[in-house]
Short mmCIF file of N, CA, C and O in Angstrom, two decimals:
data_model
loop_
_atom_site.label_atom_id
_atom_site.label_comp_id
_atom_site.label_asym_id
_atom_site.label_seq_id
_atom_site.Cartn_x
_atom_site.Cartn_y
_atom_site.Cartn_z
N MET A 1 -43.03 -194.65 34.59
CA MET A 1 -43.80 -194.09 35.68
C MET A 1 -43.09 -194.41 37.00
O MET A 1 -42.72 -195.55 37.25
N ALA A 2 -42.89 -193.42 37.86
CA ALA A 2 -42.20 -193.61 39.13
C ALA A 2 -43.11 -194.31 40.14
O ALA A 2 -44.32 -194.09 40.16
N LEU A 3 -42.49 -195.15 40.94
CA LEU A 3 -43.23 -195.81 42.00
C LEU A 3 -43.52 -194.81 43.11
O LEU A 3 -42.76 -193.87 43.31
N PRO A 4 -44.58 -195.03 43.88
CA PRO A 4 -44.87 -194.10 44.97
C PRO A 4 -43.82 -194.23 46.07
O PRO A 4 -43.24 -195.29 46.28
N ILE A 5 -43.58 -193.13 46.76
CA ILE A 5 -42.71 -193.12 47.93
C ILE A 5 -43.60 -193.40 49.12
O ILE A 5 -44.48 -192.61 49.45
N ASN A 6 -43.38 -194.55 49.76
CA ASN A 6 -44.22 -194.99 50.87
C ASN A 6 -43.61 -194.60 52.20
O ASN A 6 -42.48 -194.98 52.50
N ILE A 7 -44.39 -193.89 53.00
CA ILE A 7 -43.97 -193.47 54.32
C ILE A 7 -44.86 -194.18 55.34
O ILE A 7 -46.08 -194.02 55.32
N LEU A 8 -44.24 -194.97 56.20
CA LEU A 8 -44.99 -195.67 57.24
C LEU A 8 -45.18 -194.75 58.43
O LEU A 8 -44.20 -194.21 58.97
N ILE A 9 -46.42 -194.56 58.83
CA ILE A 9 -46.75 -193.74 59.99
C ILE A 9 -47.25 -194.69 61.08
O ILE A 9 -48.27 -195.36 60.91
N ILE A 10 -46.52 -194.74 62.18
CA ILE A 10 -46.89 -195.62 63.30
C ILE A 10 -47.35 -194.72 64.44
O ILE A 10 -46.56 -194.02 65.06
N CYS A 11 -48.66 -194.76 64.69
CA CYS A 11 -49.25 -193.84 65.65
C CYS A 11 -50.60 -194.37 66.10
O CYS A 11 -51.44 -194.70 65.26
N ALA A 12 -50.82 -194.45 67.40
CA ALA A 12 -52.08 -194.97 67.92
C ALA A 12 -53.22 -193.96 67.78
O ALA A 12 -54.37 -194.34 67.60
N GLY A 13 -52.92 -192.69 67.83
CA GLY A 13 -53.96 -191.66 67.77
C GLY A 13 -54.45 -191.41 66.36
O GLY A 13 -53.66 -191.11 65.46
N LYS A 14 -55.75 -191.53 66.15
CA LYS A 14 -56.33 -191.32 64.82
C LYS A 14 -56.16 -189.88 64.34
O LYS A 14 -55.93 -189.64 63.16
N GLU A 15 -56.26 -188.93 65.24
CA GLU A 15 -56.10 -187.53 64.86
C GLU A 15 -54.67 -187.26 64.37
O GLU A 15 -54.47 -186.62 63.34
N GLU A 16 -53.68 -187.76 65.10
CA GLU A 16 -52.29 -187.60 64.70
C GLU A 16 -52.02 -188.31 63.37
O GLU A 16 -51.34 -187.78 62.50
N GLN A 17 -52.57 -189.53 63.23
CA GLN A 17 -52.43 -190.26 61.96
C GLN A 17 -52.96 -189.45 60.81
O GLN A 17 -52.33 -189.35 59.75
N ALA A 18 -54.14 -188.88 60.99
CA ALA A 18 -54.77 -188.09 59.93
C ALA A 18 -53.92 -186.86 59.58
O ALA A 18 -53.75 -186.54 58.39
N LYS A 19 -53.37 -186.19 60.58
CA LYS A 19 -52.54 -185.01 60.33
C LYS A 19 -51.29 -185.38 59.56
O LYS A 19 -50.92 -184.73 58.58
N PHE A 20 -50.60 -186.44 60.00
CA PHE A 20 -49.38 -186.85 59.31
C PHE A 20 -49.68 -187.38 57.91
O PHE A 20 -48.92 -187.14 56.97
N THR A 21 -50.79 -188.08 57.76
CA THR A 21 -51.18 -188.57 56.43
C THR A 21 -51.35 -187.41 55.47
O THR A 21 -50.87 -187.45 54.33
N GLU A 22 -52.01 -186.37 55.90
CA GLU A 22 -52.21 -185.19 55.06
C GLU A 22 -50.88 -184.52 54.75
O GLU A 22 -50.64 -184.10 53.61
N MET A 23 -50.00 -184.40 55.73
CA MET A 23 -48.70 -183.77 55.50
C MET A 23 -47.86 -184.58 54.51
O MET A 23 -47.20 -184.01 53.63
N VAL A 24 -47.89 -185.89 54.65
CA VAL A 24 -47.15 -186.77 53.73
C VAL A 24 -47.73 -186.65 52.32
O VAL A 24 -46.99 -186.55 51.34
N ARG A 25 -49.04 -186.65 52.22
CA ARG A 25 -49.70 -186.51 50.92
C ARG A 25 -49.35 -185.18 50.27
O ARG A 25 -49.04 -185.12 49.08
N MET A 26 -49.34 -184.11 51.05
CA MET A 26 -49.00 -182.79 50.51
C MET A 26 -47.55 -182.73 50.04
O MET A 26 -47.22 -181.93 49.16
N ALA A 27 -46.69 -183.58 50.60
CA ALA A 27 -45.29 -183.64 50.18
C ALA A 27 -45.11 -184.51 48.94
O ALA A 27 -44.01 -184.69 48.45
N GLY A 28 -46.22 -185.07 48.43
CA GLY A 28 -46.17 -185.88 47.22
C GLY A 28 -45.83 -187.33 47.46
O GLY A 28 -45.38 -188.03 46.56
N MET A 29 -46.06 -187.80 48.67
CA MET A 29 -45.75 -189.18 49.04
C MET A 29 -47.02 -189.91 49.47
O MET A 29 -48.07 -189.29 49.63
N ARG A 30 -46.89 -191.21 49.67
CA ARG A 30 -48.04 -192.04 50.06
C ARG A 30 -47.87 -192.48 51.51
O ARG A 30 -46.84 -193.03 51.88
N ALA A 31 -48.89 -192.25 52.33
CA ALA A 31 -48.87 -192.66 53.73
C ALA A 31 -49.44 -194.06 53.88
O ALA A 31 -50.47 -194.40 53.30
N VAL A 32 -48.73 -194.87 54.67
CA VAL A 32 -49.20 -196.19 55.06
C VAL A 32 -49.26 -196.15 56.58
O VAL A 32 -48.24 -195.94 57.23
N CYS A 33 -50.45 -196.31 57.14
CA CYS A 33 -50.63 -196.10 58.58
C CYS A 33 -50.87 -197.39 59.35
O CYS A 33 -51.48 -198.33 58.83
N CYS A 34 -50.40 -197.38 60.59
CA CYS A 34 -50.73 -198.44 61.52
C CYS A 34 -50.70 -197.87 62.93
O CYS A 34 -50.19 -196.77 63.15
N ALA A 35 -51.28 -198.62 63.88
CA ALA A 35 -51.45 -198.11 65.23
C ALA A 35 -50.43 -198.61 66.24
O ALA A 35 -50.35 -198.08 67.34
N ASN A 36 -49.65 -199.65 65.87
CA ASN A 36 -48.72 -200.20 66.86
C ASN A 36 -47.55 -200.91 66.19
O ASN A 36 -47.52 -201.06 64.96
N LEU A 37 -46.63 -201.37 67.00
CA LEU A 37 -45.43 -202.02 66.51
C LEU A 37 -45.72 -203.34 65.83
O LEU A 37 -45.12 -203.67 64.80
N GLN A 38 -46.66 -204.09 66.36
CA GLN A 38 -47.02 -205.39 65.76
C GLN A 38 -47.52 -205.19 64.33
O GLN A 38 -47.09 -205.91 63.42
N GLU A 39 -48.39 -204.24 64.10
CA GLU A 39 -48.87 -203.95 62.75
C GLU A 39 -47.74 -203.45 61.86
O GLU A 39 -47.67 -203.77 60.67
N ALA A 40 -46.83 -202.66 62.43
CA ALA A 40 -45.70 -202.13 61.66
C ALA A 40 -44.81 -203.26 61.16
O ALA A 40 -44.33 -203.21 60.02
N ARG A 41 -44.59 -204.26 61.98
CA ARG A 41 -43.76 -205.41 61.57
C ARG A 41 -44.34 -206.09 60.33
O ARG A 41 -43.61 -206.45 59.41
N VAL A 42 -45.65 -206.26 60.31
CA VAL A 42 -46.31 -206.89 59.17
C VAL A 42 -46.14 -206.03 57.91
O VAL A 42 -45.80 -206.53 56.84
N ILE A 43 -46.37 -204.74 58.05
CA ILE A 43 -46.25 -203.84 56.91
C ILE A 43 -44.82 -203.82 56.39
O ILE A 43 -44.58 -203.89 55.18
N LEU A 44 -43.84 -203.73 57.28
CA LEU A 44 -42.44 -203.69 56.86
C LEU A 44 -42.03 -204.97 56.13
O LEU A 44 -41.18 -204.93 55.24
N ALA A 45 -42.63 -206.09 56.50
CA ALA A 45 -42.31 -207.35 55.85
C ALA A 45 -42.97 -207.48 54.48
O ALA A 45 -42.47 -208.20 53.62
N ARG A 46 -44.08 -206.77 54.27
CA ARG A 46 -44.87 -206.96 53.04
C ARG A 46 -44.76 -205.84 52.02
O ARG A 46 -45.09 -206.05 50.86
N GLN A 47 -44.36 -204.66 52.45
CA GLN A 47 -44.36 -203.51 51.53
C GLN A 47 -43.00 -202.84 51.52
O GLN A 47 -42.27 -202.87 52.51
N GLU A 48 -42.71 -202.19 50.41
CA GLU A 48 -41.50 -201.37 50.35
C GLU A 48 -41.82 -200.05 51.03
O GLU A 48 -42.73 -199.32 50.63
N ILE A 49 -41.06 -199.76 52.07
CA ILE A 49 -41.22 -198.53 52.83
C ILE A 49 -39.94 -197.72 52.69
O ILE A 49 -38.84 -198.27 52.77
N HIS A 50 -40.08 -196.42 52.48
CA HIS A 50 -38.92 -195.57 52.24
C HIS A 50 -38.50 -194.76 53.45
O HIS A 50 -37.35 -194.31 53.53
N ALA A 51 -39.41 -194.54 54.39
CA ALA A 51 -39.12 -193.83 55.64
C ALA A 51 -40.23 -194.14 56.63
O ALA A 51 -41.33 -194.54 56.24
N VAL A 52 -39.92 -193.96 57.90
CA VAL A 52 -40.89 -194.23 58.97
C VAL A 52 -41.04 -192.98 59.82
O VAL A 52 -40.04 -192.35 60.18
N ILE A 53 -42.28 -192.66 60.14
CA ILE A 53 -42.59 -191.63 61.13
C ILE A 53 -43.31 -192.36 62.26
O ILE A 53 -44.30 -193.06 62.01
N CYS A 54 -42.81 -192.23 63.48
CA CYS A 54 -43.49 -192.91 64.59
C CYS A 54 -43.54 -192.01 65.82
O CYS A 54 -42.72 -191.12 65.98
N GLU A 55 -44.53 -192.28 66.65
CA GLU A 55 -44.60 -191.52 67.89
C GLU A 55 -43.62 -192.11 68.89
O GLU A 55 -43.20 -193.26 68.78
N GLU A 56 -43.25 -191.30 69.85
CA GLU A 56 -42.23 -191.68 70.81
C GLU A 56 -42.64 -192.91 71.62
O GLU A 56 -41.84 -193.82 71.82
N ILE A 57 -43.88 -192.94 72.06
CA ILE A 57 -44.39 -194.06 72.86
C ILE A 57 -45.56 -194.69 72.13
O ILE A 57 -46.51 -194.01 71.76
N LEU A 58 -45.47 -196.01 71.93
CA LEU A 58 -46.51 -196.77 71.24
C LEU A 58 -47.24 -197.66 72.24
O LEU A 58 -46.70 -197.96 73.31
N PRO A 59 -48.42 -198.14 71.91
CA PRO A 59 -49.16 -199.00 72.83
C PRO A 59 -48.41 -200.28 73.20
O PRO A 59 -48.57 -200.81 74.29
N ASP A 60 -47.57 -200.77 72.27
CA ASP A 60 -46.85 -202.02 72.52
C ASP A 60 -45.34 -201.86 72.41
O ASP A 60 -44.62 -202.81 72.10
N GLY A 61 -44.86 -200.66 72.68
CA GLY A 61 -43.42 -200.44 72.63
C GLY A 61 -43.10 -198.96 72.54
O GLY A 61 -43.85 -198.11 73.01
N SER A 62 -41.94 -198.67 71.92
CA SER A 62 -41.51 -197.29 71.79
C SER A 62 -40.73 -197.13 70.50
O SER A 62 -40.53 -198.09 69.75
N PHE A 63 -40.25 -195.93 70.29
CA PHE A 63 -39.45 -195.67 69.09
C PHE A 63 -38.19 -196.53 69.07
O PHE A 63 -37.69 -196.88 68.01
N HIS A 64 -37.67 -196.89 70.25
CA HIS A 64 -36.50 -197.79 70.32
C HIS A 64 -36.80 -199.10 69.59
O HIS A 64 -35.97 -199.61 68.83
N ASP A 65 -37.97 -199.65 69.84
CA ASP A 65 -38.38 -200.91 69.21
C ASP A 65 -38.51 -200.74 67.69
O ASP A 65 -38.17 -201.65 66.94
N VAL A 66 -39.01 -199.59 67.26
CA VAL A 66 -39.15 -199.33 65.83
C VAL A 66 -37.77 -199.30 65.18
O VAL A 66 -37.54 -199.93 64.15
N ILE A 67 -36.84 -198.59 65.79
CA ILE A 67 -35.48 -198.50 65.25
C ILE A 67 -34.85 -199.89 65.20
O ILE A 67 -34.26 -200.27 64.19
N GLU A 68 -35.00 -200.67 66.25
CA GLU A 68 -34.47 -202.04 66.27
C GLU A 68 -35.12 -202.90 65.19
O GLU A 68 -34.47 -203.75 64.60
N GLN A 69 -36.39 -202.68 64.93
CA GLN A 69 -37.11 -203.47 63.93
C GLN A 69 -36.64 -203.15 62.51
O GLN A 69 -36.47 -204.05 61.71
N VAL A 70 -36.42 -201.88 62.21
CA VAL A 70 -36.06 -201.53 60.84
C VAL A 70 -34.58 -201.72 60.55
O VAL A 70 -34.20 -201.94 59.41
N ARG A 71 -33.72 -201.66 61.53
CA ARG A 71 -32.27 -201.77 61.29
C ARG A 71 -31.87 -203.09 60.62
O ARG A 71 -31.09 -203.07 59.68
N PRO A 72 -32.37 -204.26 61.08
CA PRO A 72 -31.97 -205.48 60.39
C PRO A 72 -32.46 -205.53 58.95
O PRO A 72 -31.79 -206.08 58.09
N ALA A 73 -33.60 -204.94 58.69
CA ALA A 73 -34.17 -204.98 57.33
C ALA A 73 -33.44 -204.02 56.40
O ALA A 73 -33.18 -204.34 55.25
N SER A 74 -33.12 -202.85 56.89
CA SER A 74 -32.46 -201.84 56.05
C SER A 74 -31.74 -200.84 56.91
O SER A 74 -32.36 -200.07 57.64
N GLU A 75 -30.43 -200.85 56.82
CA GLU A 75 -29.61 -199.91 57.58
C GLU A 75 -29.90 -198.47 57.14
O GLU A 75 -29.62 -197.54 57.87
N GLU A 76 -30.49 -198.31 55.97
CA GLU A 76 -30.69 -196.97 55.41
C GLU A 76 -32.11 -196.44 55.57
O GLU A 76 -32.40 -195.36 55.09
N LEU A 77 -33.00 -197.19 56.19
CA LEU A 77 -34.39 -196.74 56.33
C LEU A 77 -34.47 -195.70 57.46
O LEU A 77 -34.27 -196.03 58.62
N PRO A 78 -34.73 -194.44 57.12
CA PRO A 78 -34.76 -193.41 58.15
C PRO A 78 -36.01 -193.50 59.02
O PRO A 78 -37.11 -193.72 58.53
N VAL A 79 -35.82 -193.32 60.33
CA VAL A 79 -36.91 -193.29 61.29
C VAL A 79 -36.97 -191.89 61.88
O VAL A 79 -35.98 -191.39 62.44
N ILE A 80 -38.12 -191.27 61.74
CA ILE A 80 -38.36 -189.93 62.26
C ILE A 80 -39.35 -190.07 63.41
O ILE A 80 -40.42 -190.64 63.24
N VAL A 81 -38.97 -189.59 64.57
CA VAL A 81 -39.78 -189.74 65.78
C VAL A 81 -40.47 -188.42 66.08
O VAL A 81 -39.86 -187.36 65.97
N PHE A 82 -41.75 -188.50 66.46
CA PHE A 82 -42.40 -187.28 66.93
C PHE A 82 -42.78 -187.46 68.39
O PHE A 82 -43.09 -188.55 68.86
N SER A 83 -42.67 -186.35 69.11
CA SER A 83 -42.88 -186.37 70.55
C SER A 83 -43.75 -185.19 70.95
O SER A 83 -43.70 -184.14 70.31
N ASN A 84 -44.50 -185.36 72.00
CA ASN A 84 -45.28 -184.25 72.54
C ASN A 84 -44.41 -183.30 73.34
O ASN A 84 -44.84 -182.25 73.76
N SER A 85 -43.16 -183.70 73.55
CA SER A 85 -42.21 -182.88 74.28
C SER A 85 -41.30 -182.15 73.31
O SER A 85 -40.86 -182.72 72.31
N SER A 86 -41.01 -180.91 73.61
CA SER A 86 -40.05 -180.18 72.79
C SER A 86 -38.76 -179.96 73.58
O SER A 86 -37.97 -179.07 73.27
N GLU A 87 -38.55 -180.80 74.58
CA GLU A 87 -37.37 -180.70 75.43
C GLU A 87 -36.12 -181.15 74.68
O GLU A 87 -36.16 -182.12 73.92
N TRP A 88 -35.01 -180.47 74.93
CA TRP A 88 -33.74 -180.81 74.31
C TRP A 88 -33.31 -182.22 74.71
O TRP A 88 -32.77 -182.96 73.89
N ASP A 89 -33.56 -182.62 75.96
CA ASP A 89 -33.18 -183.96 76.43
C ASP A 89 -33.89 -185.05 75.62
O ASP A 89 -33.30 -186.08 75.31
N THR A 90 -35.15 -184.82 75.29
CA THR A 90 -35.89 -185.79 74.48
C THR A 90 -35.26 -185.90 73.10
O THR A 90 -35.04 -187.01 72.59
N TYR A 91 -34.94 -184.77 72.51
CA TYR A 91 -34.31 -184.76 71.19
C TYR A 91 -33.00 -185.55 71.21
O TYR A 91 -32.76 -186.41 70.36
N LEU A 92 -32.16 -185.28 72.19
CA LEU A 92 -30.87 -185.98 72.28
C LEU A 92 -31.04 -187.48 72.49
O LEU A 92 -30.34 -188.28 71.88
N ARG A 93 -31.98 -187.86 73.33
CA ARG A 93 -32.23 -189.29 73.59
C ARG A 93 -32.66 -190.01 72.32
O ARG A 93 -32.18 -191.10 72.01
N VAL A 94 -33.53 -189.39 71.56
CA VAL A 94 -34.02 -189.98 70.32
C VAL A 94 -32.90 -190.07 69.29
O VAL A 94 -32.72 -191.10 68.63
N MET A 95 -32.13 -189.02 69.16
CA MET A 95 -31.04 -189.02 68.18
C MET A 95 -29.95 -190.03 68.54
O MET A 95 -29.42 -190.72 67.67
N ARG A 96 -29.63 -190.14 69.81
CA ARG A 96 -28.62 -191.11 70.26
C ARG A 96 -29.07 -192.54 70.00
O ARG A 96 -28.25 -193.44 69.84
N ALA A 97 -30.36 -192.76 69.99
CA ALA A 97 -30.90 -194.11 69.74
C ALA A 97 -30.81 -194.50 68.27
O ALA A 97 -31.02 -195.66 67.92
N GLY A 98 -30.51 -193.53 67.39
CA GLY A 98 -30.34 -193.85 65.98
C GLY A 98 -31.43 -193.34 65.06
O GLY A 98 -31.46 -193.71 63.89
N ALA A 99 -32.31 -192.49 65.57
CA ALA A 99 -33.34 -191.91 64.71
C ALA A 99 -32.73 -190.92 63.74
O ALA A 99 -31.68 -190.33 64.02
N PHE A 100 -33.39 -190.70 62.62
CA PHE A 100 -32.93 -189.70 61.66
C PHE A 100 -33.17 -188.30 62.21
O PHE A 100 -32.35 -187.41 62.08
N ASP A 101 -34.35 -188.10 62.83
CA ASP A 101 -34.69 -186.80 63.40
C ASP A 101 -35.79 -186.97 64.42
O ASP A 101 -36.45 -188.02 64.47
N CYS A 102 -35.98 -185.94 65.21
CA CYS A 102 -37.05 -185.91 66.21
C CYS A 102 -37.75 -184.58 66.08
O CYS A 102 -37.11 -183.53 66.05
N ILE A 103 -39.07 -184.62 65.97
CA ILE A 103 -39.84 -183.39 65.82
C ILE A 103 -40.90 -183.31 66.92
O ILE A 103 -41.43 -184.31 67.36
N ALA A 104 -41.15 -182.09 67.35
CA ALA A 104 -42.17 -181.86 68.37
C ALA A 104 -43.54 -181.84 67.70
O ALA A 104 -43.70 -181.29 66.61
N TYR A 105 -44.52 -182.45 68.35
CA TYR A 105 -45.88 -182.50 67.84
C TYR A 105 -46.67 -181.36 68.45
O TYR A 105 -46.57 -181.14 69.66
N PRO A 106 -47.45 -180.64 67.69
CA PRO A 106 -47.73 -180.78 66.27
C PRO A 106 -46.71 -180.01 65.44
O PRO A 106 -46.41 -178.85 65.72
N PRO A 107 -46.18 -180.64 64.40
CA PRO A 107 -45.20 -179.98 63.55
C PRO A 107 -45.88 -179.17 62.44
O PRO A 107 -47.06 -179.35 62.17
N GLU A 108 -45.11 -178.32 61.82
CA GLU A 108 -45.56 -177.60 60.63
C GLU A 108 -45.47 -178.56 59.44
O GLU A 108 -44.56 -179.38 59.36
N SER A 109 -46.40 -178.45 58.52
CA SER A 109 -46.42 -179.30 57.33
C SER A 109 -45.12 -179.16 56.53
O SER A 109 -44.55 -180.15 56.07
N ALA A 110 -44.63 -177.93 56.39
CA ALA A 110 -43.39 -177.70 55.63
C ALA A 110 -42.20 -178.37 56.31
O ALA A 110 -41.30 -178.87 55.65
N GLU A 111 -42.20 -178.39 57.64
CA GLU A 111 -41.11 -179.03 58.38
C GLU A 111 -41.10 -180.53 58.12
O GLU A 111 -40.05 -181.13 57.90
N VAL A 112 -42.26 -181.15 58.14
CA VAL A 112 -42.35 -182.59 57.88
C VAL A 112 -41.88 -182.90 56.47
O VAL A 112 -41.08 -183.82 56.26
N ALA A 113 -42.31 -182.13 55.50
CA ALA A 113 -41.89 -182.35 54.11
C ALA A 113 -40.38 -182.19 53.97
O ALA A 113 -39.71 -183.01 53.34
N ARG A 114 -39.82 -181.16 54.57
CA ARG A 114 -38.38 -180.91 54.49
C ARG A 114 -37.60 -182.07 55.10
O ARG A 114 -36.64 -182.57 54.50
N ILE A 115 -38.01 -182.54 56.26
CA ILE A 115 -37.31 -183.63 56.94
C ILE A 115 -37.43 -184.92 56.13
O ILE A 115 -36.45 -185.65 55.98
N LEU A 116 -38.61 -185.20 55.60
CA LEU A 116 -38.78 -186.42 54.79
C LEU A 116 -37.90 -186.40 53.55
O LEU A 116 -37.21 -187.38 53.25
N TRP A 117 -37.90 -185.30 52.81
CA TRP A 117 -37.08 -185.22 51.60
C TRP A 117 -35.60 -185.30 51.93
O TRP A 117 -34.83 -185.94 51.23
N GLN A 118 -35.20 -184.67 53.03
CA GLN A 118 -33.80 -184.75 53.46
C GLN A 118 -33.43 -186.19 53.80
O GLN A 118 -32.37 -186.68 53.42
N ALA A 119 -34.30 -186.88 54.52
CA ALA A 119 -34.05 -188.27 54.89
C ALA A 119 -33.96 -189.16 53.66
O ALA A 119 -33.08 -190.03 53.58
N LEU A 120 -34.83 -188.95 52.70
CA LEU A 120 -34.82 -189.76 51.48
C LEU A 120 -33.57 -189.50 50.66
O LEU A 120 -32.97 -190.44 50.12
N ARG A 121 -33.15 -188.24 50.56
CA ARG A 121 -31.92 -187.92 49.84
C ARG A 121 -30.71 -188.57 50.50
O ARG A 121 -29.86 -189.15 49.84
N GLN A 122 -30.65 -188.49 51.82
CA GLN A 122 -29.51 -189.05 52.55
C GLN A 122 -29.48 -190.57 52.42
O GLN A 122 -28.41 -191.16 52.21
N SER A 123 -30.63 -191.24 52.54
CA SER A 123 -30.64 -192.70 52.42
C SER A 123 -30.28 -193.12 51.00
O SER A 123 -29.59 -194.12 50.80
N LYS A 124 -30.69 -192.35 50.00
CA LYS A 124 -30.33 -192.65 48.61
C LYS A 124 -28.83 -192.54 48.41
O LYS A 124 -28.21 -193.37 47.76
N GLN A 125 -28.22 -191.53 49.00
CA GLN A 125 -26.76 -191.35 48.90
C GLN A 125 -26.03 -192.52 49.54
O GLN A 125 -25.05 -193.02 49.00
N HIS A 126 -26.51 -192.99 50.70
CA HIS A 126 -25.88 -194.13 51.36
C HIS A 126 -25.97 -195.39 50.50
O HIS A 126 -25.02 -196.15 50.40
N ILE A 127 -27.12 -195.60 49.90
CA ILE A 127 -27.31 -196.77 49.04
C ILE A 127 -26.38 -196.70 47.83
O ILE A 127 -25.73 -197.68 47.48
N GLU A 128 -26.30 -195.52 47.20
CA GLU A 128 -25.41 -195.37 46.04
C GLU A 128 -23.96 -195.57 46.41
O GLU A 128 -23.20 -196.20 45.67
N MET A 129 -23.54 -195.08 47.59
CA MET A 129 -22.15 -195.27 48.03
C MET A 129 -21.86 -196.74 48.30
O MET A 129 -20.79 -197.25 47.95
N ALA A 130 -22.81 -197.44 48.90
CA ALA A 130 -22.62 -198.86 49.19
C ALA A 130 -22.52 -199.67 47.89
O ALA A 130 -21.71 -200.59 47.78
N MET A 131 -23.33 -199.32 46.91
CA MET A 131 -23.30 -200.03 45.63
C MET A 131 -21.98 -199.75 44.90
O MET A 131 -21.41 -200.65 44.28
N ALA A 132 -21.47 -198.55 44.98
CA ALA A 132 -20.21 -198.19 44.32
C ALA A 132 -19.03 -198.90 44.98
O ALA A 132 -18.07 -199.27 44.32
N ALA A 133 -19.13 -199.14 46.29
CA ALA A 133 -18.04 -199.78 47.03
C ALA A 133 -17.98 -201.29 46.76
O ALA A 133 -16.94 -201.92 46.94
N SER A 134 -19.10 -201.88 46.35
CA SER A 134 -19.10 -203.34 46.14
C SER A 134 -18.71 -203.75 44.76
O SER A 134 -18.32 -203.09 43.92
#
């Protein structure tokens, strides 16, 4: 039996959390939700997480802090940022910071599923390449 694919959703808004939870569930994955960076740190330390979806600005930090938090734990853990802005400058800033992708809120369910599966495939390839090199 396959283990569930856990997606951490870091978002202060309950409505946004509910929407992303449903999108993750529809993609066949399990959503693990929290409202801020402090809660995310606890979850990342205690659970196996396969990808992170976070909002651009959190009550106690930003997506930069999320990326910094997950990088020491796993170089391959993809972070997907969502923003209320669909500006190209926002997208570039997020991508330059090391995020896997940046999506404008509210996204289409199919878009979220596509990005998550792409992120998981890419992180799996990186892990397999690292194991083959050692």
